[in-house]
PDB file of C-alpha atoms in Angstrom:
ATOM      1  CA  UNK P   1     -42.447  26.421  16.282  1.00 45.00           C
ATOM      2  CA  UNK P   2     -43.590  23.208  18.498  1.00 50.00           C
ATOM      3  CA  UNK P   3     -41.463  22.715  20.782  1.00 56.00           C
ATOM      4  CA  UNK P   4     -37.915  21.468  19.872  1.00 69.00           C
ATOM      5  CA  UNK P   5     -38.675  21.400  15.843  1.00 74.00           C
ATOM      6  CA  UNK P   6     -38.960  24.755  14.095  1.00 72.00           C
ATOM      7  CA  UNK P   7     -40.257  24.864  10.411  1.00 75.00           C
ATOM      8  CA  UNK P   8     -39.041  28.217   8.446  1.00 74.00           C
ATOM      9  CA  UNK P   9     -39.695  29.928   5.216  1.00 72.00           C
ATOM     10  CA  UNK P  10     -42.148  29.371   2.364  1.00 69.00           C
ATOM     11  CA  UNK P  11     -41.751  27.844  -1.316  1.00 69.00           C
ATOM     12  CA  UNK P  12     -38.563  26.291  -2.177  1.00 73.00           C
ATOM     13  CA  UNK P  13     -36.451  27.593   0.985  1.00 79.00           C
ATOM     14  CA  UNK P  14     -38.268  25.756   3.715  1.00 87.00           C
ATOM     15  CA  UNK P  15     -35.932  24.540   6.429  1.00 88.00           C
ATOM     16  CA  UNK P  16     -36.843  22.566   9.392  1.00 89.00           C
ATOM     17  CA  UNK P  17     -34.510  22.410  12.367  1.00 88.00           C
ATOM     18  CA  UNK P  18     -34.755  20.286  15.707  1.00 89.00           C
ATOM     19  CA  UNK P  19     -32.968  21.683  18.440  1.00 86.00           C
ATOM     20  CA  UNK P  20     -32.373  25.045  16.959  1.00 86.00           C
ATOM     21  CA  UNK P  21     -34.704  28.144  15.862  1.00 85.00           C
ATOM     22  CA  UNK P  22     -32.542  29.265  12.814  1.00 85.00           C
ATOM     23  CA  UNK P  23     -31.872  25.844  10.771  1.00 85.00           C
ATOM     24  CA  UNK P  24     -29.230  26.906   7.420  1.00 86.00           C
ATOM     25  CA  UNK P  25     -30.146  23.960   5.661  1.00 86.00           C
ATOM     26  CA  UNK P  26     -33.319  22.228   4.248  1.00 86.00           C
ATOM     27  CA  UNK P  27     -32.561  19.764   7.787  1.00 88.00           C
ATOM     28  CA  UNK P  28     -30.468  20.549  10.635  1.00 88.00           C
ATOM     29  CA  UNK P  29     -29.834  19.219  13.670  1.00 88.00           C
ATOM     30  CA  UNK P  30     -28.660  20.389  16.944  1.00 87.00           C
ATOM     31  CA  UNK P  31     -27.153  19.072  20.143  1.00 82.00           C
ATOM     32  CA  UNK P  32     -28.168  16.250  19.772  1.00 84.00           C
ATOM     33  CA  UNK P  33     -27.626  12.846  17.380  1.00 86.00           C
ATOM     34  CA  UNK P  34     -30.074  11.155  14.683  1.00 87.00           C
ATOM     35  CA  UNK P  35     -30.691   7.256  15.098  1.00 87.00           C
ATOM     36  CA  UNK P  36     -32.390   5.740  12.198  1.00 88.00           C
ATOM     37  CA  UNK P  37     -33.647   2.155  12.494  1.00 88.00           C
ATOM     38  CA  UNK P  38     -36.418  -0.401  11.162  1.00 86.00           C
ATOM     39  CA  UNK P  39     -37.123  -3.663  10.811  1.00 86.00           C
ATOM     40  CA  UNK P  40     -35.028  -5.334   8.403  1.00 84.00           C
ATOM     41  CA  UNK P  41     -31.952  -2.359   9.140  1.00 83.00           C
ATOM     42  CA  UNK P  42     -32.206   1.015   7.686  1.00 87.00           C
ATOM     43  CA  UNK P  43     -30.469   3.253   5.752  1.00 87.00           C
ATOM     44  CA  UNK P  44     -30.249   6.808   4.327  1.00 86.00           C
ATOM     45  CA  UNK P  45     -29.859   7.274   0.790  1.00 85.00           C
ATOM     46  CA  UNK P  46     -28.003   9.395  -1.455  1.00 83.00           C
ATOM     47  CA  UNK P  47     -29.614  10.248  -4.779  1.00 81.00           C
ATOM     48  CA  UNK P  48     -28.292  12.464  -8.117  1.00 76.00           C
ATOM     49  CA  UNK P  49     -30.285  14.248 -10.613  1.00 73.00           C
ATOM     50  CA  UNK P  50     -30.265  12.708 -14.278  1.00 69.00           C
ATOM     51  CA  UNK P  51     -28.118  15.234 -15.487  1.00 67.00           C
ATOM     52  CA  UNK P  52     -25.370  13.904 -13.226  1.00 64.00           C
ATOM     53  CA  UNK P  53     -24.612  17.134 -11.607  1.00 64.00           C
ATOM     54  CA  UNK P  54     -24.632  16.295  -8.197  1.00 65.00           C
ATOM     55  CA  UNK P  55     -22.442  15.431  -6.225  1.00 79.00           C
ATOM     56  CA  UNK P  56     -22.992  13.643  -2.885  1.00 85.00           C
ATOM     57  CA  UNK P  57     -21.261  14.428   0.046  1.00 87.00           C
ATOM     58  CA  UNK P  58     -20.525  13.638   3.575  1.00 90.00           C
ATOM     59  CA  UNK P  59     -18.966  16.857   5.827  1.00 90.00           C
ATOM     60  CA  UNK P  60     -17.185  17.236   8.897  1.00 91.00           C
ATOM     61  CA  UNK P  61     -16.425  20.735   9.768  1.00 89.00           C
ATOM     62  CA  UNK P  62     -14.892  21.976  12.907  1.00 90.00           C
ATOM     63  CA  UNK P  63     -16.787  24.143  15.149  1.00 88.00           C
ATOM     64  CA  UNK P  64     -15.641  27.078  13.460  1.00 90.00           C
ATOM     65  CA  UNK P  65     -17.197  25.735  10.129  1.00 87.00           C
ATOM     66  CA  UNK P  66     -14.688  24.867   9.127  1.00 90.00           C
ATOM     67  CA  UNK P  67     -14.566  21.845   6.686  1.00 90.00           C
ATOM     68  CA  UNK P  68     -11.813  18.833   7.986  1.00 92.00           C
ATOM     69  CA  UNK P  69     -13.270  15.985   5.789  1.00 93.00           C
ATOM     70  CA  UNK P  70     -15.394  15.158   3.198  1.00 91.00           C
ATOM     71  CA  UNK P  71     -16.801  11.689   1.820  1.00 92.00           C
ATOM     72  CA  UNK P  72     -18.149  12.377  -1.893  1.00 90.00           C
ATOM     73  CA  UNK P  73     -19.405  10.111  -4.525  1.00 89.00           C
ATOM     74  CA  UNK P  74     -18.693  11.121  -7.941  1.00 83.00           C
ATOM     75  CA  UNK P  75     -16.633  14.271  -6.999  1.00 82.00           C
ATOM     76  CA  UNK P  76     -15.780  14.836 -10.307  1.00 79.00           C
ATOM     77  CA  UNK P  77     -19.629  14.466 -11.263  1.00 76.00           C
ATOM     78  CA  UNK P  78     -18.247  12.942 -14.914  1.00 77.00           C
ATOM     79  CA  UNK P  79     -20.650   9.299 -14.034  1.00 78.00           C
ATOM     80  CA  UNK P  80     -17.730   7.713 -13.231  1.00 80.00           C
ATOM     81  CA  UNK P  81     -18.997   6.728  -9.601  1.00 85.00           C
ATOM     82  CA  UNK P  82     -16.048   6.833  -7.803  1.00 90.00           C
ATOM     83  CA  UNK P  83     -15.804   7.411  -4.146  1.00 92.00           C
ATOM     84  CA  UNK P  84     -13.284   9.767  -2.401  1.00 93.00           C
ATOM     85  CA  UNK P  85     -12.040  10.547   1.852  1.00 93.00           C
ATOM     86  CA  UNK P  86     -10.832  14.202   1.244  1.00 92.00           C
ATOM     87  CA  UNK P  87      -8.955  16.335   4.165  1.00 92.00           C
ATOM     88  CA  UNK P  88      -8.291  19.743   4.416  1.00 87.00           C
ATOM     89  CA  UNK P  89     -11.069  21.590   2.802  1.00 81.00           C
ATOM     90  CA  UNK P  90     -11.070  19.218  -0.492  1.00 80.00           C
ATOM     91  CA  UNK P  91      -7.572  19.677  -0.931  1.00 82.00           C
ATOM     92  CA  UNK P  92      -6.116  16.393  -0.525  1.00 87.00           C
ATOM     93  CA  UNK P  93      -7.391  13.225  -1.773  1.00 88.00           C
ATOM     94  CA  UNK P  94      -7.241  10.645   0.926  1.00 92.00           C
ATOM     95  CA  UNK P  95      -8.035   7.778  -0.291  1.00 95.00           C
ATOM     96  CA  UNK P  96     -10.339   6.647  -3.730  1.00 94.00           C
ATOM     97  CA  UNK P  97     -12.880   3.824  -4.199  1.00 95.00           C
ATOM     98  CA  UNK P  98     -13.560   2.335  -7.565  1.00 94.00           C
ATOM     99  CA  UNK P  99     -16.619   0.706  -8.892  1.00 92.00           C
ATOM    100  CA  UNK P 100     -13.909  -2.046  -9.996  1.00 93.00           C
ATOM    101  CA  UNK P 101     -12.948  -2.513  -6.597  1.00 94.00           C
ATOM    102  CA  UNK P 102      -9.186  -0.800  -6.625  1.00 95.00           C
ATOM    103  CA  UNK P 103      -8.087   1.055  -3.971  1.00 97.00           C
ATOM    104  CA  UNK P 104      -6.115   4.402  -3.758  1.00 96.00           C
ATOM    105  CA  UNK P 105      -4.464   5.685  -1.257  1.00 96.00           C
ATOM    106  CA  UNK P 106      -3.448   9.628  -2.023  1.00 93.00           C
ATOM    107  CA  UNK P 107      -3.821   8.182  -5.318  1.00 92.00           C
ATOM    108  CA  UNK P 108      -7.598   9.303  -7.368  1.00 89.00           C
ATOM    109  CA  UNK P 109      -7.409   6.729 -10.125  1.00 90.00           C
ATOM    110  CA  UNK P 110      -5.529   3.859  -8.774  1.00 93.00           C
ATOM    111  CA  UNK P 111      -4.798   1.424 -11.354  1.00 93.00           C
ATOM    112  CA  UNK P 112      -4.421  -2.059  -8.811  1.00 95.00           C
ATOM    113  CA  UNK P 113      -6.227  -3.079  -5.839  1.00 96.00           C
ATOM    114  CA  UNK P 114      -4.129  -1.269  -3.931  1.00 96.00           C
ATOM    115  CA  UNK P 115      -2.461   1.908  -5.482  1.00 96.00           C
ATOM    116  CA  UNK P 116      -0.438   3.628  -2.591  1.00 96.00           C
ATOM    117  CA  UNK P 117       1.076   6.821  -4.199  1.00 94.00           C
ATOM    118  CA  UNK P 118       3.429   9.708  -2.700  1.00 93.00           C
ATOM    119  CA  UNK P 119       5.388  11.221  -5.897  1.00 86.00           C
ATOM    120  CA  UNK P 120       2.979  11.098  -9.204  1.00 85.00           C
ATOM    121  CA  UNK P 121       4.652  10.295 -12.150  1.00 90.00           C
ATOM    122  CA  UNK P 122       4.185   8.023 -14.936  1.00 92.00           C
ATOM    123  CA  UNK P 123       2.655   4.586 -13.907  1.00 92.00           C
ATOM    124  CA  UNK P 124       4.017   2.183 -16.823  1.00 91.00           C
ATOM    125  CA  UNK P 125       1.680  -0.571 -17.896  1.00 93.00           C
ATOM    126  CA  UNK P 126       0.874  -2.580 -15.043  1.00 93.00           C
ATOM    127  CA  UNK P 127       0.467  -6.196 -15.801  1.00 92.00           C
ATOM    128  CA  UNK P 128      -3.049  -7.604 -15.234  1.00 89.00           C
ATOM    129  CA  UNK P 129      -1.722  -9.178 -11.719  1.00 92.00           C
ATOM    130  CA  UNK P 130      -0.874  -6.504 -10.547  1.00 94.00           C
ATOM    131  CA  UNK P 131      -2.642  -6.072  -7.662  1.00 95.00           C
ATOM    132  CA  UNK P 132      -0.564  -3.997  -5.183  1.00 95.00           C
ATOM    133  CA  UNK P 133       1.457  -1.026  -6.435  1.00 95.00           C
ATOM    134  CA  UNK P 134       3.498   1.597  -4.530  1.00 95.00           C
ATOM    135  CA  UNK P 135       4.399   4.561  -6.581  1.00 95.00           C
ATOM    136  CA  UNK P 136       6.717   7.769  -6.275  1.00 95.00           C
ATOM    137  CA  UNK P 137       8.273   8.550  -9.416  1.00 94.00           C
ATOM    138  CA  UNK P 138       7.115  12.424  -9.862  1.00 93.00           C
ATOM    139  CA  UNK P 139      11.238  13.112 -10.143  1.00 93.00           C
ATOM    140  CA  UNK P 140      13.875  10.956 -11.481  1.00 92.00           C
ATOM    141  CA  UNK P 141      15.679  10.545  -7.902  1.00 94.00           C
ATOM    142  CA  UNK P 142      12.371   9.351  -6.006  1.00 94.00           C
ATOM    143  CA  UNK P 143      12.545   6.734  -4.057  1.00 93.00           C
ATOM    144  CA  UNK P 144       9.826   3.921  -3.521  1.00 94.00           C
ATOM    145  CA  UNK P 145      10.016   1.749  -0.218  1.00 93.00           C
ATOM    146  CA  UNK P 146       8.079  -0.620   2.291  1.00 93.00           C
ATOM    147  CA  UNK P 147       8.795  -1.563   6.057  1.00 94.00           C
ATOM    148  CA  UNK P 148       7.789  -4.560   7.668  1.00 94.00           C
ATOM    149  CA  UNK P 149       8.755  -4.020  11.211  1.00 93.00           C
ATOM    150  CA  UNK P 150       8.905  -7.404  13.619  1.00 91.00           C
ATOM    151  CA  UNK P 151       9.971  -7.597  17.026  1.00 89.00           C
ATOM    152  CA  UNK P 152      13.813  -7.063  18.659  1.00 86.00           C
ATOM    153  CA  UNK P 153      14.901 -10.723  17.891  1.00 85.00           C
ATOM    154  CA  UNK P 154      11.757 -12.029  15.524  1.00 88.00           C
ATOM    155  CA  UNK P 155      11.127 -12.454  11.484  1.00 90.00           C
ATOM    156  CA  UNK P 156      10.434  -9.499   9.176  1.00 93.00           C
ATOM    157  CA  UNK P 157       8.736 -12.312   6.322  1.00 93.00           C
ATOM    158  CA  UNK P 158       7.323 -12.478   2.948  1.00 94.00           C
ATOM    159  CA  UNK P 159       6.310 -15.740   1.926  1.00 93.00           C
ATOM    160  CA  UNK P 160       5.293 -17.190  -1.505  1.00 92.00           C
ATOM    161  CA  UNK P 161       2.928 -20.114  -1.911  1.00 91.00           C
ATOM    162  CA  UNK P 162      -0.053 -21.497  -3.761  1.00 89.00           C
ATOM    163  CA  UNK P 163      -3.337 -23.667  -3.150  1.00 91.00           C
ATOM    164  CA  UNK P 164      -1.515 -26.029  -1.209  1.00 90.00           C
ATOM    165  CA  UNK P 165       1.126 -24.312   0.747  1.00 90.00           C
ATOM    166  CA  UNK P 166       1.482 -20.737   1.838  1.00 90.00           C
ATOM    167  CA  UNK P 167       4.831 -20.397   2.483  1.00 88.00           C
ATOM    168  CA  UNK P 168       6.683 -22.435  -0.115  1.00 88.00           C
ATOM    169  CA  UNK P 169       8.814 -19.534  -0.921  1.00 90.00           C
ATOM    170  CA  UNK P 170      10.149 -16.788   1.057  1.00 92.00           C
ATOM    171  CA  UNK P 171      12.471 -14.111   2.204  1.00 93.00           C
ATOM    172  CA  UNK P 172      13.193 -13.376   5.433  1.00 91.00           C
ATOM    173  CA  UNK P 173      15.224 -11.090   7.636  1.00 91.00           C
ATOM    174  CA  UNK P 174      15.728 -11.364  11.518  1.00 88.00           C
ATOM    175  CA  UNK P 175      17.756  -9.265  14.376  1.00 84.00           C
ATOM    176  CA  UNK P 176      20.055 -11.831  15.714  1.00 77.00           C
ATOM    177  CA  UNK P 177      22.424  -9.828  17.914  1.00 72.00           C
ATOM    178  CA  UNK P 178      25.316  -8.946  15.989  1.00 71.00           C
ATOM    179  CA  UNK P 179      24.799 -11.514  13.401  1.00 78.00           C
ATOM    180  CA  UNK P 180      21.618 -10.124  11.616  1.00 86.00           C
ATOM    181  CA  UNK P 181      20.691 -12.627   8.293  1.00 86.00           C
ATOM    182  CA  UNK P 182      18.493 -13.085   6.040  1.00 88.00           C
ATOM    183  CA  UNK P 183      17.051 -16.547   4.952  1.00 87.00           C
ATOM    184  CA  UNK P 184      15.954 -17.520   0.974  1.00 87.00           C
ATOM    185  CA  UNK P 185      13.402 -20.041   1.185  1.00 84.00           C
ATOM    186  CA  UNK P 186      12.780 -22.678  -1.677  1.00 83.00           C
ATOM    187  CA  UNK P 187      10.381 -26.128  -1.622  1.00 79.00           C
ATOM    188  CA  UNK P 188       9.526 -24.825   2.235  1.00 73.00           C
ATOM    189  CA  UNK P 189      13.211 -25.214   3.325  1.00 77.00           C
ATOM    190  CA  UNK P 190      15.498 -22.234   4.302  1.00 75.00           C
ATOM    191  CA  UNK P 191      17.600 -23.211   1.402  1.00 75.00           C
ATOM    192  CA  UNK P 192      19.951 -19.555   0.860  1.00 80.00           C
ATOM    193  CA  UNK P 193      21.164 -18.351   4.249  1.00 81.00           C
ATOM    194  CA  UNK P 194      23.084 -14.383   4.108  1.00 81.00           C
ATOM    195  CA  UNK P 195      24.811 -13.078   6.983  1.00 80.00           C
ATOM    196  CA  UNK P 196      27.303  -9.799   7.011  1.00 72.00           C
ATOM    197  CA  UNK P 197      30.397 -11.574   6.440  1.00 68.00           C
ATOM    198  CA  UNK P 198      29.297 -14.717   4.347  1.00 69.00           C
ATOM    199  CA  UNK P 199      26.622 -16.372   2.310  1.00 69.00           C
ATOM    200  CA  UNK P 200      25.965 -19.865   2.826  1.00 68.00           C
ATOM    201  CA  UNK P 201      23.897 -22.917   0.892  1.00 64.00           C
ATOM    202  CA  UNK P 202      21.470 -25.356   1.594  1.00 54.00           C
ATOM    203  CA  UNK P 203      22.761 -26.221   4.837  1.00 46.00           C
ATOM    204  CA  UNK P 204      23.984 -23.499   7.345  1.00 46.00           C
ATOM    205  CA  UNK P 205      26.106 -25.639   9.556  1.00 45.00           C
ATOM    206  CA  UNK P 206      28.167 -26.890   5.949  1.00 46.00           C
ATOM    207  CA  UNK P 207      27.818 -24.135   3.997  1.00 47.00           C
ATOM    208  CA  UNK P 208      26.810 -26.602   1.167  1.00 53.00           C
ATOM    209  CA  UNK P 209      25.523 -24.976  -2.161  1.00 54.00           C
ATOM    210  CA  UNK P 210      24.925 -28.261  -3.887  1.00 56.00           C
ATOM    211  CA  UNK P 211      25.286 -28.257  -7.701  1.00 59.00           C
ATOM    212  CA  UNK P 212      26.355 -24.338  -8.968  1.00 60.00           C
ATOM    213  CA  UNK P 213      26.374 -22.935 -12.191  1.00 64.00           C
ATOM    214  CA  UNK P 214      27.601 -19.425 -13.483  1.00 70.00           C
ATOM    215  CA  UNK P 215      26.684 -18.398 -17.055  1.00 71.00           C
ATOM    216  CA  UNK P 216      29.690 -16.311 -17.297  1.00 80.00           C
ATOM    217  CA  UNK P 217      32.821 -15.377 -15.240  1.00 83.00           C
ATOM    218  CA  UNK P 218      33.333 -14.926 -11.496  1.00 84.00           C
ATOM    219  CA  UNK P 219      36.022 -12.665 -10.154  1.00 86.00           C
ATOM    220  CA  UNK P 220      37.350 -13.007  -6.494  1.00 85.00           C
ATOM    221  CA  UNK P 221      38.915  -9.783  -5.702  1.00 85.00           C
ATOM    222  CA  UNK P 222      38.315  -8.169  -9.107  1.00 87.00           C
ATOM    223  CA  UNK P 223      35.046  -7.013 -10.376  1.00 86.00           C
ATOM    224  CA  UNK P 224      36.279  -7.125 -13.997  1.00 88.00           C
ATOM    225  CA  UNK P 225      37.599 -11.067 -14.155  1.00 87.00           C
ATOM    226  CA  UNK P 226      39.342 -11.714 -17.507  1.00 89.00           C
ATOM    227  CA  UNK P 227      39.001 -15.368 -16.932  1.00 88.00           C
ATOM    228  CA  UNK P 228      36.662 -18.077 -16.049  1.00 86.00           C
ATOM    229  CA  UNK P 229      37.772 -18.111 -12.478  1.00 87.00           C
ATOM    230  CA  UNK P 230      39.707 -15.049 -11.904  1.00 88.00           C
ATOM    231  CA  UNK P 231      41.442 -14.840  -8.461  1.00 90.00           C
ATOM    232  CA  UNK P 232      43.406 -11.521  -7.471  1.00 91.00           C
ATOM    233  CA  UNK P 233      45.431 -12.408  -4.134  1.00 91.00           C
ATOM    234  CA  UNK P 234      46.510 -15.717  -2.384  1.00 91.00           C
ATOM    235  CA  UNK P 235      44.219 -18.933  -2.954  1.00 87.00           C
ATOM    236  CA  UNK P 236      43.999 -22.577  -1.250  1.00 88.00           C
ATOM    237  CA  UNK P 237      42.520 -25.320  -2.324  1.00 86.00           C
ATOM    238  CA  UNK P 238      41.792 -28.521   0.636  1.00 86.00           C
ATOM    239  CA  UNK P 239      41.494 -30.882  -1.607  1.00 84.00           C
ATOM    240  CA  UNK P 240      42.551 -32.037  -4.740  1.00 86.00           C
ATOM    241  CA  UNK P 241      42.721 -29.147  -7.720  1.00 83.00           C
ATOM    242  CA  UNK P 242      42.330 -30.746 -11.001  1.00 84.00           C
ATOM    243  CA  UNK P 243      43.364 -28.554 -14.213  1.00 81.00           C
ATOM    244  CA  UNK P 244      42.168 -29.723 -17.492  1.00 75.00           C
ATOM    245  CA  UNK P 245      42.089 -29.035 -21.444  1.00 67.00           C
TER     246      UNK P 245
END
């Protein structure tokens, strides 16, 4: 015992501990913090035995001893060299780092980038795009959704683009008092506007659709139309109405 630093047992159960006379592991610390540096930066380094048994960890324990978090490499020590942020004593799997670069979030073998996953189930075949993936499918009722929040009166946005323009394509929804809309943006112009009580085309202020084409039928007050142009009710036409063979 020098001092602060206190060297125990003999063979392979030697301990050291700084800052405390009865150290429980091979190093221990305490009340105080460790500061590593070095020219060129430093590091600490976290190495397996060749039979790939180990498992290397990170722990955060309460005072109590209890164990909050973990960071572990390999958790399932089967060389697969995965990364995992566990809570609650190892029981939940925050989040999972693969040597491919996905990402999961409550998810341990995300199959994207970015696998977010609440409910479990079955992930179909994901196409090789895929790159973002939310998933909660563990019953057939489960629902799978995303916010995007904005501001009182501003744009909740998803835009589409390439190389050359970011937002050539879009959807957007905005708060607009009592006449909420959303906007369907084509060639960077707002060219599908939606409110509550009508839908409009590539101008708002004329409610122009330009050139329209259904593939089959189109019912107006019916949602089984027998016809072409099927209207259940009173109709006017402005202009002229021309009927044809």
């Amino acid at each position: 015992n020098v001092n602060y630093v206190t060297f125990k047992g003999d063979g392979s159960n030697q301990k050291v501990g700084i800052g405390t006379t009865v150290p429980s592991q091979k190093l221990e610390v305490s009340a105080g913090n460790i500061m590593i540096s070095g020219s060129g930066g430093a590091g600490v380094i976290f190495k397996g035995t060749t039979d790939g048994s180990n498992k290397n960890a990170l722990y955060f324990k309460n005072a109590s001893n209890t164990e909050k978090f973990r960071i572990i490499h390999d958790p399932s020590a089967n060389g697969t060299d995965d990364l995992q942020f566990k809570a609650n004593a190892n029981s939940v799997t925050v989040m999972t780092m693969l040597q491919n670069g996905n990402v999961g979030i409550n998810e341990s073998s995300p199959g994207a980038k970015l696998h977010i996953t609440d409910g479990n189930g079955t992930l179909p075949t994901l196409i090789g795009t895929d790159y973002f993936v939310i998933q909660n499918n563990d019953n057939t009722g489960d629902q799978a959704r995303m916010a995007i929040i904005a501001g009182a009166t501003g744009y909740s946005v998803i835009d589409f683009g390439d190389a050359s323009d970011v937002d050539a394509g879009g959807i957007a929804y905005q708060h607009h008092g009592s006449n909420d809309r959303m906007f369907f943006r084509v060639n960077a112009t707002d060219s599908f506007i939606m409110q509550q009580t009508y839908f409009s085309g590539s101008a708002e202020t004329t409610g122009s659709f330009g050139e329209l084409h259904i593939a089959d039928k189109i019912g107006v007050g019916t949602t089984d139309p027998d016809y072409q142009l099927e209207v259940i009710g009173n109709a006017r036409v402005s202009a002229t109405l021309t009927v044809a063979d």
